[in-house]
Coordinates of C-alpha atoms and ligand atoms in Angstrom, one line a residue:
M1 CA 12.5 1.4 -23.6
N2 CA 13.3 1.2 -27.4
H3 CA 13.4 -2.3 -28.6
T4 CA 15.0 -1.9 -31.9
P5 CA 17.7 -4.2 -32.6
L6 CA 21.4 -3.4 -31.0
F7 CA 24.1 -3.1 -33.8
I8 CA 27.4 -4.7 -32.5
P9 CA 29.9 -5.3 -35.4
V10 CA 33.3 -7.1 -35.3
I11 CA 36.3 -5.3 -36.1
L12 CA 38.8 -7.5 -37.7
G13 CA 41.9 -5.3 -36.7
T14 CA 44.9 -6.4 -38.8
T15 CA 45.8 -6.6 -42.8
R16 CA 48.6 -9.1 -42.5
Q17 CA 48.4 -12.2 -45.0
G18 CA 47.9 -15.4 -43.0
R19 CA 46.4 -13.7 -40.0
A20 CA 44.8 -16.4 -37.4
S21 CA 42.9 -13.2 -36.6
E22 CA 40.5 -13.6 -39.4
N23 CA 39.5 -16.9 -37.8
V24 CA 38.8 -15.4 -34.4
A25 CA 37.0 -12.7 -35.8
R26 CA 34.7 -15.0 -37.7
F27 CA 34.2 -17.1 -34.6
V28 CA 33.4 -14.0 -32.6
L29 CA 31.1 -12.7 -35.4
G30 CA 29.2 -16.3 -35.2
E31 CA 28.4 -15.8 -31.3
V32 CA 27.5 -12.4 -31.7
Q33 CA 24.9 -13.6 -34.7
K34 CA 23.3 -16.3 -32.0
R35 CA 22.4 -13.2 -29.9
D36 CA 18.4 -12.6 -30.1
G37 CA 18.0 -8.7 -30.7
V38 CA 21.5 -7.9 -31.8
E39 CA 22.6 -7.4 -35.7
T40 CA 26.3 -7.3 -36.5
E41 CA 28.8 -7.6 -39.5
L42 CA 32.4 -8.2 -40.0
I43 CA 34.5 -4.6 -40.4
D44 CA 37.9 -6.0 -41.8
I45 CA 40.0 -3.1 -42.2
R46 CA 42.1 -4.8 -45.0
D47 CA 38.7 -3.6 -46.9
L48 CA 39.0 0.1 -46.0
K49 CA 42.4 0.6 -47.9
L50 CA 43.0 3.9 -46.3
P51 CA 45.7 6.0 -47.3
L52 CA 48.9 5.9 -45.7
D53 CA 49.8 9.9 -46.8
D54 CA 47.3 11.3 -44.5
A55 CA 45.5 10.3 -41.0
G56 CA 42.4 10.8 -39.1
E57 CA 39.3 12.4 -40.1
A58 CA 40.6 13.5 -43.1
I59 CA 40.7 10.0 -44.7
K60 CA 37.5 8.7 -43.5
D61 CA 36.0 5.4 -45.1
P62 CA 31.9 6.5 -45.7
A63 CA 30.9 2.8 -45.0
F64 CA 33.0 2.4 -41.9
S65 CA 32.1 5.6 -40.1
A66 CA 28.3 4.8 -41.0
A67 CA 28.6 1.4 -39.5
I68 CA 30.4 3.0 -36.3
T69 CA 27.4 5.8 -36.3
R70 CA 25.0 2.8 -36.4
A71 CA 27.0 0.8 -34.0
D72 CA 25.6 0.4 -30.0
G73 CA 28.5 -1.7 -29.4
I74 CA 32.0 -2.7 -31.1
V75 CA 34.0 -5.7 -30.6
I76 CA 37.6 -5.3 -31.9
V77 CA 39.5 -8.4 -32.6
A78 CA 43.2 -7.2 -32.0
P79 CA 46.4 -9.1 -32.7
E80 CA 49.2 -8.6 -30.5
Y81 CA 51.9 -7.4 -32.6
N82 CA 55.4 -6.7 -30.3
H83 CA 53.3 -6.1 -27.3
G84 CA 51.2 -3.3 -29.0
Y85 CA 48.2 -3.1 -31.5
P86 CA 48.9 -2.9 -35.1
G87 CA 49.7 0.3 -36.6
M88 CA 47.0 -0.1 -39.3
L89 CA 44.2 -0.7 -36.4
K90 CA 45.1 2.4 -35.0
H91 CA 45.1 4.2 -38.3
A92 CA 41.6 3.0 -39.2
L93 CA 40.2 3.8 -35.6
D94 CA 41.7 7.2 -35.6
T95 CA 39.4 7.8 -38.9
N96 CA 36.4 8.1 -36.9
L97 CA 35.7 10.2 -33.5
K98 CA 32.4 11.4 -32.6
E99 CA 31.1 8.1 -33.8
Y100 CA 32.3 6.4 -31.3
I101 CA 30.9 8.5 -28.1
H102 CA 29.1 7.2 -25.2
K103 CA 29.1 3.6 -27.1
A104 CA 30.7 0.1 -25.5
V105 CA 33.6 -2.0 -26.6
G106 CA 34.9 -4.9 -25.7
I107 CA 38.4 -6.3 -27.1
C108 CA 39.4 -9.9 -28.2
G109 CA 43.2 -10.0 -27.6
V110 CA 45.0 -12.4 -30.1
S111 CA 48.3 -14.1 -29.5
K112 CA 50.9 -16.3 -30.4
G113 CA 51.9 -16.6 -27.1
G114 CA 50.2 -17.6 -24.1
F115 CA 48.8 -14.8 -22.5
G116 CA 46.2 -14.3 -25.1
G117 CA 46.7 -11.0 -26.3
T118 CA 46.5 -9.3 -22.4
R119 CA 49.6 -6.9 -23.6
V120 CA 47.5 -5.6 -27.1
I121 CA 44.6 -5.0 -24.8
E122 CA 46.2 -2.9 -22.0
A123 CA 48.0 -0.9 -24.8
L124 CA 44.5 -0.6 -26.5
L125 CA 42.4 0.4 -23.7
P126 CA 43.7 4.3 -23.4
V127 CA 43.1 4.8 -26.7
L128 CA 39.5 3.6 -26.8
R129 CA 38.9 5.7 -23.8
E130 CA 40.3 8.7 -25.6
L131 CA 38.2 8.1 -28.8
G132 CA 34.8 8.3 -26.2
L133 CA 34.2 4.9 -26.3
V134 CA 33.0 3.0 -22.9
T135 CA 35.3 -0.1 -22.1
I136 CA 33.9 -3.2 -20.5
F137 CA 35.6 -5.3 -17.8
W138 CA 35.6 -8.9 -19.7
D139 CA 37.8 -9.2 -22.5
G140 CA 38.5 -12.2 -25.2
N141 CA 41.7 -14.0 -24.8
F142 CA 43.0 -16.0 -28.1
S143 CA 46.3 -17.4 -26.9
K144 CA 48.5 -19.6 -29.4
A145 CA 45.8 -18.5 -31.9
P146 CA 47.4 -20.4 -35.0
E147 CA 46.8 -23.5 -33.4
M148 CA 43.5 -22.7 -32.1
F149 CA 41.9 -23.6 -35.5
D150 CA 41.3 -26.6 -37.8
E151 CA 42.6 -26.3 -41.5
T152 CA 39.0 -25.2 -42.4
G153 CA 38.9 -22.2 -39.7
K154 CA 36.5 -23.7 -37.1
I155 CA 37.8 -23.7 -33.5
K156 CA 39.0 -26.9 -32.1
D157 CA 37.8 -26.3 -28.4
E158 CA 34.3 -24.9 -29.4
A159 CA 32.8 -25.4 -26.0
T160 CA 35.2 -23.5 -23.9
Q161 CA 35.5 -20.4 -26.1
V162 CA 31.8 -20.6 -26.9
K163 CA 31.3 -20.5 -22.3
R164 CA 33.8 -17.5 -22.5
M165 CA 32.3 -15.5 -25.2
D166 CA 29.2 -15.6 -23.5
K167 CA 30.2 -13.7 -20.7
F168 CA 32.1 -11.5 -22.4
L169 CA 29.1 -10.8 -25.3
G170 CA 26.9 -10.6 -21.8
E171 CA 28.6 -8.0 -20.5
L172 CA 29.4 -5.8 -23.9
I173 CA 25.1 -6.6 -24.6
W174 CA 24.1 -5.4 -21.5
M175 CA 26.6 -2.2 -21.5
S176 CA 25.0 -1.6 -25.1
K177 CA 21.7 -1.4 -23.9
V178 CA 22.7 0.8 -21.0
L179 CA 24.3 3.4 -23.0
K180 CA 21.9 3.4 -25.8
Y181 CA 19.4 4.2 -23.2
G182 CA 21.5 6.9 -22.0
R183 CA 22.2 8.3 -25.6
E184 CA 18.3 7.9 -25.9
N185 CA 17.0 9.4 -22.7
I186 CA 19.3 11.5 -21.0
S187 CA 20.9 14.6 -21.8
N188 CA 24.3 15.9 -21.7
Ligands
FMN201 C1 55.2 -7.9 -36.1 C2 54.4 -9.2 -35.6 C3 54.7 -9.0 -34.1 C4 54.3 -9.9 -33.0 N1 54.6 -9.8 -31.8 C5 53.9 -10.7 -30.8 C6 53.9 -10.6 -29.4 O1 54.4 -9.7 -29.1 N2 53.4 -11.6 -28.7 C7 52.8 -12.7 -29.2 O2 52.3 -13.5 -28.4 N3 52.8 -12.9 -30.4 C8 53.2 -12.0 -31.2 N4 52.9 -12.2 -32.8 C9 52.5 -13.2 -33.2 C10 50.7 -12.7 -33.2 O3 50.1 -12.5 -31.8 C11 49.9 -14.0 -33.9 O4 50.6 -14.0 -35.3 C12 48.7 -14.2 -33.7 O5 48.4 -15.1 -34.5 C13 48.1 -13.2 -33.9 O6 48.3 -12.2 -35.0 P1 47.9 -12.5 -36.7 O7 46.4 -12.5 -36.5 O8 48.6 -11.6 -37.6 O9 48.0 -13.7 -37.0 C14 53.3 -10.9 -33.6 C15 53.2 -11.2 -35.0 C16 53.5 -10.0 -36.1 C17 53.6 -10.3 -37.1

C-alpha cells in the first residue's frame, strides 16, 4: 500500500459577492486539514478568472488542472441557485476531463432555505458522473447558511457540524484511498 498523503482539495463553487458558501468552504477546509495523511487546499473558482467567450478544455487554468490531476478526492461546496448549481461552477468543472477519472467526490450543498442544498446536490450528481468522478453516499448539508456563521466567519453550532463533517469526510477519505489503490494497482 502506498502511504503518500492523499490530496483532497475543496472547491468553492460560486463567484457571488457576499457568498455564504465561502464560510462553509473555509469550515470544511479546516475539517479536512485536521485529518492525518490528507493534504488540501482551497480552490476558489472566482480566482480562476475563466473567459466567458469559450468553454470546456479550451480554457483550462493550468494551476486548477494540476490540482485536479494531483487530487485523489474532491469536495465541492455548491450553493443552491434556483434549485440548481451556479453556472460558473459548471463552467469551471467543464475545463477538466481526464483529470477527474476514477477519483472520489463529495458535495456540500449550501442553501438559504431549510433543505441544506439537497436540490443542488441532486442536480450536480449526474454532471459529476459524466466527468468520471465517483460520488460518495454522504453529503454535507448547510441550511440557512447566511445565519450559520457569526460576523467573524466562525460557525455557530460547531459541535453538530463537526460531527456531520466527520461522517462525510470519513467516507470521502475511504473512497479516495480505494480509488487511489485501484488507479495504481488495477489495470483498466
Ligand atoms: C440566483 C440565486 C438563486 C437562489 N436560489 C435559491 C434556491 O433555489 N433555494 C435556496 O434555498 N436558496 C437560494 N438562494 C440563496 C442561496 O442558496 C444562499 O445565498 C446561500 O447562502 C448559498 O449561496 P451563496 O454562497 O451565494 O450565499 C439563491 C441565491 C441566488 C443568488
